[in-house]
């Protein structure tokens, strides 16, 4: 009987010891940090994961999350520096870096969220109140969010909290003002585009004028060079003609007459010639030497009955005169109703 009683008491003692041992142990995992409290006073902070011991029924453990936590703030109205009313929706992320200070200042995460929302709204109003609407929506949005993050982080340090990031989810105009603001922005952009196009047209006209001036100068220089080359060629041609005339005047006269035939009797159907067959113009048609149609010089008889010798012929014309021989011997070419030229008694049309 006594053995049964002692056995039951032993089992109870073992059970109590087991329960006390269980209550004296606690585990902190890698996503947590903890504070050991004794009668409401913090006696030990724990930041590393592992198995820890405490006094059962006397000490208790408060756990805090080591991960980054989200903070959602309700939208608020902000007046920008250009007096535009904006509806701003911002949110942030933070983590608990000092669990002891966090426990002493706010105690729980819901209270911490409430305190941080107040700090966030205050920072958003101060920073965005110094910025314009254009800076917020386009030019300096990232810089403004960085400034808000730094301001909230400085004020949250006393809570044992590190503010990791603050983002502006939405920054819009009130519905009543959006259409008017967008219309004014569109008008400003159109005005800027018009100014840019006008400046481009002005530059284009200046470039075209410069190009035209350069082209005119180049063409004038080219024409001057061509006239100089043409004059040089004409001088060379005259020199060659002069040498050819000096070498063989008869052939030169024949050559010039052939040129006159080519010009006067060409394939132009509008050209008409009215000329006597025994004209000086056709002197090479019957005689290649051109002498058959020339009349004998008039020699007066001498008193003694002897035949006087003909007077010596005139000297050969100069080269320049020979060069113009075709202009003298060739008939004028008459086109249409022009006035006909005459060759002695012969009419040339």
CSV table of C-alpha atoms in Angstrom, one decimal:
chain,number,residue,atom,x,y,z
A,1,UNK,CA,0.0,0.0,0.0
A,2,UNK,CA,2.8,2.4,1.0
A,3,UNK,CA,4.7,1.5,-2.2
A,4,UNK,CA,1.7,2.6,-4.3
A,5,UNK,CA,1.4,5.9,-2.5
A,6,UNK,CA,5.1,6.6,-2.8
A,7,UNK,CA,5.0,5.6,-6.4
A,8,UNK,CA,2.2,8.0,-7.1
A,9,UNK,CA,3.9,10.9,-5.4
A,10,UNK,CA,7.1,10.2,-7.4
A,11,UNK,CA,5.2,10.3,-10.6
A,12,UNK,CA,3.6,13.6,-9.6
A,13,UNK,CA,7.0,15.0,-8.7
A,14,UNK,CA,8.5,13.9,-12.0
A,15,UNK,CA,5.5,15.4,-13.8
A,16,UNK,CA,5.9,18.7,-12.0
A,17,UNK,CA,9.6,18.8,-12.7
A,18,UNK,CA,8.9,18.1,-16.4
A,19,UNK,CA,6.4,20.9,-16.5
A,20,UNK,CA,8.7,23.3,-14.8
A,21,UNK,CA,11.6,22.3,-17.1
A,22,UNK,CA,9.3,22.8,-20.1
A,23,UNK,CA,8.2,26.2,-18.8
A,24,UNK,CA,11.8,27.3,-18.2
A,25,UNK,CA,12.9,26.7,-21.8
A,26,UNK,CA,12.0,28.9,-24.9
A,27,UNK,CA,13.2,29.1,-28.5
A,28,UNK,CA,14.0,32.2,-30.5
A,29,UNK,CA,14.0,31.5,-34.2
A,30,UNK,CA,15.9,33.4,-36.9
A,31,UNK,CA,13.0,35.7,-37.7
A,32,UNK,CA,12.6,36.8,-34.1
A,33,UNK,CA,14.2,38.8,-31.3
A,34,UNK,CA,13.0,38.7,-27.7
A,35,UNK,CA,13.0,40.4,-24.3
A,36,UNK,CA,12.9,38.4,-21.0
A,37,UNK,CA,10.7,40.2,-18.5
A,38,UNK,CA,10.6,39.6,-14.7
A,39,UNK,CA,7.7,41.1,-13.0
A,40,UNK,CA,7.3,43.5,-15.9
A,41,UNK,CA,10.9,44.6,-15.9
A,42,UNK,CA,13.3,43.8,-18.8
A,43,UNK,CA,16.2,41.7,-17.5
A,44,UNK,CA,17.7,40.4,-20.8
A,45,UNK,CA,17.3,41.2,-24.5
A,46,UNK,CA,17.9,38.3,-26.9
A,47,UNK,CA,18.9,39.1,-30.5
A,48,UNK,CA,20.3,35.7,-31.7
A,49,UNK,CA,18.3,32.6,-32.5
A,50,UNK,CA,18.6,29.5,-30.3
A,51,UNK,CA,17.4,27.7,-27.1
A,52,UNK,CA,17.2,29.8,-23.9
A,53,UNK,CA,16.1,29.3,-20.3
A,54,UNK,CA,14.1,31.4,-17.9
A,55,UNK,CA,12.6,31.1,-14.5
A,56,UNK,CA,9.2,29.4,-14.8
A,57,UNK,CA,6.2,31.2,-13.6
A,58,UNK,CA,8.3,34.2,-12.8
A,59,UNK,CA,9.9,35.3,-16.1
A,60,UNK,CA,8.0,35.7,-19.4
A,61,UNK,CA,9.2,36.4,-22.9
A,62,UNK,CA,8.1,39.0,-25.4
A,63,UNK,CA,8.9,38.3,-29.1
A,64,UNK,CA,9.4,40.9,-31.8
A,65,UNK,CA,9.8,40.4,-35.6
A,66,UNK,CA,13.2,40.9,-37.0
A,67,UNK,CA,11.9,41.1,-40.6
A,68,UNK,CA,11.1,44.3,-42.5
A,69,UNK,CA,7.5,45.3,-41.8
A,70,UNK,CA,5.1,47.3,-44.0
A,71,UNK,CA,3.5,50.6,-43.0
A,72,UNK,CA,0.3,51.7,-44.8
A,73,UNK,CA,-0.8,55.3,-44.3
A,74,UNK,CA,-4.2,56.6,-45.4
A,75,UNK,CA,-4.2,59.2,-48.3
A,76,UNK,CA,-3.9,62.8,-47.4
A,77,UNK,CA,-4.2,66.1,-49.1
A,78,UNK,CA,-1.1,68.2,-49.5
A,79,UNK,CA,-0.7,71.8,-50.9
A,80,UNK,CA,2.4,72.1,-53.1
A,81,UNK,CA,4.6,75.1,-53.3
A,82,UNK,CA,2.8,76.2,-56.5
A,83,UNK,CA,-0.5,76.2,-54.6
A,84,UNK,CA,-1.8,73.0,-56.2
A,85,UNK,CA,-3.8,70.7,-54.0
A,86,UNK,CA,-2.6,67.1,-54.3
A,87,UNK,CA,-4.0,63.8,-53.0
A,88,UNK,CA,-0.9,61.8,-51.9
A,89,UNK,CA,-0.9,58.1,-51.0
A,90,UNK,CA,2.4,57.0,-49.4
A,91,UNK,CA,3.6,53.8,-47.7
A,92,UNK,CA,6.8,52.8,-46.0
A,93,UNK,CA,8.8,49.8,-44.7
A,94,UNK,CA,10.6,49.6,-41.4
A,95,UNK,CA,12.3,47.1,-39.0
A,96,UNK,CA,12.8,46.9,-35.3
A,97,UNK,CA,16.6,47.4,-34.5
A,98,UNK,CA,16.4,48.0,-30.7
A,99,UNK,CA,13.8,45.8,-29.1
A,100,UNK,CA,14.3,47.3,-25.6
A,101,UNK,CA,13.7,50.8,-26.7
A,102,UNK,CA,10.9,49.7,-28.9
A,103,UNK,CA,9.2,48.0,-26.0
A,104,UNK,CA,9.7,50.9,-23.7
A,105,UNK,CA,8.5,53.5,-26.2
A,106,UNK,CA,5.6,51.9,-28.0
A,107,UNK,CA,5.3,48.4,-26.7
A,108,UNK,CA,3.5,46.7,-29.6
A,109,UNK,CA,3.5,46.8,-33.4
A,110,UNK,CA,0.0,48.3,-33.8
A,111,UNK,CA,1.0,51.2,-31.6
A,112,UNK,CA,4.2,51.6,-33.5
A,113,UNK,CA,2.3,51.7,-36.8
A,114,UNK,CA,0.1,54.4,-35.5
A,115,UNK,CA,3.1,56.5,-34.3
A,116,UNK,CA,4.9,56.0,-37.6
A,117,UNK,CA,1.8,57.0,-39.6
A,118,UNK,CA,1.8,60.3,-37.8
A,119,UNK,CA,5.5,60.9,-38.5
A,120,UNK,CA,5.1,59.9,-42.1
A,121,UNK,CA,2.2,62.2,-42.8
A,122,UNK,CA,4.1,65.1,-41.2
A,123,UNK,CA,7.2,64.4,-43.3
A,124,UNK,CA,5.1,64.2,-46.5
A,125,UNK,CA,3.4,67.5,-45.8
A,126,UNK,CA,6.7,69.3,-45.0
A,127,UNK,CA,8.7,67.9,-48.0
A,128,UNK,CA,6.0,68.1,-50.6
A,129,UNK,CA,5.0,71.5,-49.4
A,130,UNK,CA,8.4,72.8,-50.6
A,131,UNK,CA,8.1,71.2,-54.0
A,132,UNK,CA,6.0,71.9,-57.1
A,133,UNK,CA,3.6,69.6,-58.8
A,134,UNK,CA,5.9,69.1,-61.8
A,135,UNK,CA,8.8,68.2,-59.5
A,136,UNK,CA,6.6,65.6,-57.8
A,137,UNK,CA,5.1,63.9,-60.8
A,138,UNK,CA,8.1,64.1,-63.2
A,139,UNK,CA,11.4,65.7,-62.3
A,140,UNK,CA,12.4,65.0,-58.7
A,141,UNK,CA,10.0,62.3,-57.5
A,142,UNK,CA,12.9,60.0,-56.4
A,143,UNK,CA,14.7,62.7,-54.6
A,144,UNK,CA,11.6,63.8,-52.7
A,145,UNK,CA,10.9,60.2,-51.6
A,146,UNK,CA,14.5,60.0,-50.3
A,147,UNK,CA,14.1,63.2,-48.3
A,148,UNK,CA,10.9,61.9,-46.8
A,149,UNK,CA,12.6,58.6,-45.8
A,150,UNK,CA,15.5,60.4,-44.1
A,151,UNK,CA,13.2,62.7,-42.2
A,152,UNK,CA,11.0,59.9,-40.9
A,153,UNK,CA,14.0,57.8,-40.0
A,154,UNK,CA,15.5,60.5,-37.9
A,155,UNK,CA,12.3,60.9,-35.9
A,156,UNK,CA,11.8,57.1,-35.6
A,157,UNK,CA,15.2,56.4,-34.1
A,158,UNK,CA,13.9,57.2,-30.6
A,159,UNK,CA,11.4,54.4,-31.1
A,160,UNK,CA,14.0,51.8,-31.8
A,161,UNK,CA,12.9,51.6,-35.4
A,162,UNK,CA,14.9,51.9,-38.6
A,163,UNK,CA,12.8,53.3,-41.5
A,164,UNK,CA,14.1,51.4,-44.6
A,165,UNK,CA,12.1,53.1,-47.4
A,166,UNK,CA,9.2,55.4,-48.1
A,167,UNK,CA,7.4,55.4,-51.4
A,168,UNK,CA,4.7,57.6,-52.9
A,169,UNK,CA,2.2,55.2,-54.4
A,170,UNK,CA,0.0,57.9,-55.9
A,171,UNK,CA,0.1,61.7,-56.2
A,172,UNK,CA,-2.8,63.1,-58.1
A,173,UNK,CA,-4.8,66.2,-58.4
A,174,UNK,CA,-8.3,66.3,-57.0
A,175,UNK,CA,-10.8,65.2,-59.5
A,176,UNK,CA,-12.3,68.7,-59.8
A,177,UNK,CA,-9.0,70.3,-60.7
A,178,UNK,CA,-7.4,67.5,-62.8
A,179,UNK,CA,-8.9,68.5,-66.1
A,180,UNK,CA,-8.0,72.2,-65.9
A,181,UNK,CA,-4.5,71.5,-64.8
A,182,UNK,CA,-3.9,68.9,-67.6
A,183,UNK,CA,-5.3,71.4,-70.1
A,184,UNK,CA,-3.0,74.1,-69.0
A,185,UNK,CA,0.0,71.7,-69.1
A,186,UNK,CA,-1.0,70.7,-72.6
A,187,UNK,CA,-1.1,74.3,-73.7
A,188,UNK,CA,2.3,75.0,-72.2
A,189,UNK,CA,3.8,72.0,-74.0
A,190,UNK,CA,2.3,73.1,-77.3
A,191,UNK,CA,3.7,76.6,-76.9
A,192,UNK,CA,7.1,75.2,-76.2
A,193,UNK,CA,6.8,72.9,-79.3
A,194,UNK,CA,5.8,75.9,-81.4
A,195,UNK,CA,8.9,77.9,-80.2
A,196,UNK,CA,11.2,75.0,-80.9
A,197,UNK,CA,9.7,74.6,-84.5
A,198,UNK,CA,10.1,78.3,-85.2
A,199,UNK,CA,13.7,78.2,-84.0
A,200,UNK,CA,14.3,75.2,-86.3
A,201,UNK,CA,12.8,77.0,-89.3
A,202,UNK,CA,15.0,80.0,-88.6
A,203,UNK,CA,18.1,77.9,-88.5
A,204,UNK,CA,17.0,76.1,-91.6
A,205,UNK,CA,16.6,79.3,-93.5
A,206,UNK,CA,20.0,80.5,-92.4
A,207,UNK,CA,21.6,77.3,-93.5
A,208,UNK,CA,19.8,77.4,-96.9
A,209,UNK,CA,20.9,81.0,-97.5
A,210,UNK,CA,24.5,80.1,-96.6
A,211,UNK,CA,24.3,77.1,-99.0
A,212,UNK,CA,22.9,79.3,-101.8
A,213,UNK,CA,25.5,81.9,-101.3
A,214,UNK,CA,28.3,79.3,-101.4
A,215,UNK,CA,26.7,77.7,-104.5
A,216,UNK,CA,26.6,81.1,-106.3
A,217,UNK,CA,30.2,81.8,-105.5
A,218,UNK,CA,31.2,78.3,-106.7
A,219,UNK,CA,29.2,78.7,-110.0
A,220,UNK,CA,30.7,82.2,-110.6
A,221,UNK,CA,34.2,81.0,-110.0
A,222,UNK,CA,33.5,78.0,-112.3
A,223,UNK,CA,32.2,80.3,-115.0
A,224,UNK,CA,35.1,82.6,-114.7
A,225,UNK,CA,37.5,79.7,-115.0
A,226,UNK,CA,35.6,78.4,-118.0
A,227,UNK,CA,35.7,81.8,-119.7
A,228,UNK,CA,39.4,82.0,-119.1
A,229,UNK,CA,39.9,78.5,-120.5
A,230,UNK,CA,37.7,79.4,-123.5
A,231,UNK,CA,39.7,82.5,-124.2
A,232,UNK,CA,42.9,80.6,-124.0
A,233,UNK,CA,41.5,78.0,-126.4
A,234,UNK,CA,40.3,80.8,-128.8
A,235,UNK,CA,43.8,82.3,-128.7
A,236,UNK,CA,45.3,78.9,-129.4
A,237,UNK,CA,42.9,78.3,-132.3
A,238,UNK,CA,43.7,81.7,-133.8
A,239,UNK,CA,47.4,80.9,-133.5
A,240,UNK,CA,46.9,77.6,-135.3
A,241,UNK,CA,44.8,79.3,-138.0
A,242,UNK,CA,47.5,81.9,-138.5
A,243,UNK,CA,50.2,79.3,-138.9
A,244,UNK,CA,48.0,77.3,-141.3
A,245,UNK,CA,47.3,80.4,-143.4
A,246,UNK,CA,51.0,81.2,-143.5
A,247,UNK,CA,51.9,77.7,-144.5
A,248,UNK,CA,49.3,77.3,-147.4
A,249,UNK,CA,47.0,80.3,-148.1
A,250,UNK,CA,45.3,78.5,-151.0
A,251,UNK,CA,44.3,75.5,-148.9
A,252,UNK,CA,43.2,77.8,-146.0
A,253,UNK,CA,40.9,79.7,-148.4
A,254,UNK,CA,39.6,76.4,-149.7
A,255,UNK,CA,39.0,75.1,-146.1
A,256,UNK,CA,37.2,78.3,-145.1
A,257,UNK,CA,35.0,78.0,-148.2
A,258,UNK,CA,34.1,74.5,-147.2
A,259,UNK,CA,33.1,75.7,-143.8
A,260,UNK,CA,30.9,78.4,-145.5
A,261,UNK,CA,29.3,75.7,-147.7
A,262,UNK,CA,28.6,73.6,-144.6
A,263,UNK,CA,27.0,76.4,-142.8
A,264,UNK,CA,25.0,77.9,-145.7
A,265,UNK,CA,24.0,74.6,-147.4
A,266,UNK,CA,23.3,72.6,-144.3
A,267,UNK,CA,20.4,70.3,-143.7
A,268,UNK,CA,18.2,73.1,-142.2
A,269,UNK,CA,15.0,72.9,-144.2
A,270,UNK,CA,14.1,76.5,-143.4
A,271,UNK,CA,17.2,77.9,-145.2
A,272,UNK,CA,16.7,79.2,-148.7
A,273,UNK,CA,19.4,80.6,-151.0
A,274,UNK,CA,18.7,82.8,-154.1
A,275,UNK,CA,22.1,83.2,-155.8
A,276,UNK,CA,23.6,83.2,-159.3
A,277,UNK,CA,25.5,80.0,-160.2
A,278,UNK,CA,28.5,82.1,-161.3
A,279,UNK,CA,28.6,83.8,-158.0
A,280,UNK,CA,32.0,84.1,-156.2
A,281,UNK,CA,30.4,81.9,-153.5
A,282,UNK,CA,30.5,78.9,-155.9
A,283,UNK,CA,34.0,79.4,-157.2
A,284,UNK,CA,35.2,76.1,-155.9
A,285,UNK,CA,32.3,74.1,-157.4
A,286,UNK,CA,33.7,74.2,-161.0
A,287,UNK,CA,37.4,74.5,-160.2
A,288,UNK,CA,39.2,73.1,-157.1
A,289,UNK,CA,41.7,76.0,-157.4
A,290,UNK,CA,39.0,78.6,-157.3
A,291,UNK,CA,40.5,80.5,-160.2
A,292,UNK,CA,38.3,79.6,-163.1
A,293,UNK,CA,35.6,82.0,-162.3
A,294,UNK,CA,37.8,85.0,-161.6
A,295,UNK,CA,37.7,87.6,-164.5
A,296,UNK,CA,40.9,88.6,-166.3
A,297,UNK,CA,42.2,91.9,-165.2
A,298,UNK,CA,41.6,94.8,-167.6
A,299,UNK,CA,44.9,95.7,-169.3
A,300,UNK,CA,44.8,98.8,-171.5
A,301,UNK,CA,46.7,98.6,-174.9
A,302,UNK,CA,50.0,100.3,-175.2
A,303,UNK,CA,50.7,103.0,-177.7
A,304,UNK,CA,53.2,100.8,-179.6
A,305,UNK,CA,50.7,98.0,-180.1
A,306,UNK,CA,52.4,95.7,-177.6
A,307,UNK,CA,50.3,94.0,-175.0
A,308,UNK,CA,50.9,95.5,-171.7
A,309,UNK,CA,51.6,93.2,-168.8
A,310,UNK,CA,49.0,92.9,-166.2
A,311,UNK,CA,49.5,94.8,-163.0
A,312,UNK,CA,50.8,92.7,-160.2
A,313,UNK,CA,48.1,91.3,-157.9
A,314,UNK,CA,47.7,92.6,-154.4
A,315,UNK,CA,49.4,91.0,-151.6
A,316,UNK,CA,47.7,88.1,-149.8
A,317,UNK,CA,45.4,89.2,-147.0
A,318,UNK,CA,46.6,89.0,-143.5
A,319,UNK,CA,45.8,85.9,-141.4
A,320,UNK,CA,43.0,87.7,-139.5
A,321,UNK,CA,41.4,88.8,-142.8
A,322,UNK,CA,41.7,85.2,-144.1
A,323,UNK,CA,40.0,83.9,-141.0
A,324,UNK,CA,37.0,86.2,-141.8
A,325,UNK,CA,36.9,85.1,-145.5
A,326,UNK,CA,33.9,82.9,-144.9
A,327,UNK,CA,32.0,85.8,-143.6
A,328,UNK,CA,32.6,87.7,-146.8
A,329,UNK,CA,32.1,84.9,-149.3
A,330,UNK,CA,29.3,83.0,-147.6
A,331,UNK,CA,25.8,84.3,-148.3
A,332,UNK,CA,23.7,85.3,-145.4
A,333,UNK,CA,21.3,82.6,-144.3
A,334,UNK,CA,17.8,83.9,-144.1
A,335,UNK,CA,15.2,82.2,-141.9
A,336,UNK,CA,11.6,83.0,-142.2
A,337,UNK,CA,10.8,86.6,-143.2
A,338,UNK,CA,14.3,88.1,-142.6
A,339,UNK,CA,15.5,90.8,-145.1
A,340,UNK,CA,17.5,89.0,-147.9
A,341,UNK,CA,21.2,89.9,-148.5
A,342,UNK,CA,22.7,90.7,-151.9
A,343,UNK,CA,25.9,89.4,-153.6
A,344,UNK,CA,26.5,91.9,-156.4
A,345,UNK,CA,23.3,91.8,-158.4
A,346,UNK,CA,22.2,88.4,-156.8
A,347,UNK,CA,19.7,88.3,-154.1
A,348,UNK,CA,20.3,85.9,-151.2
A,349,UNK,CA,17.3,84.8,-149.2
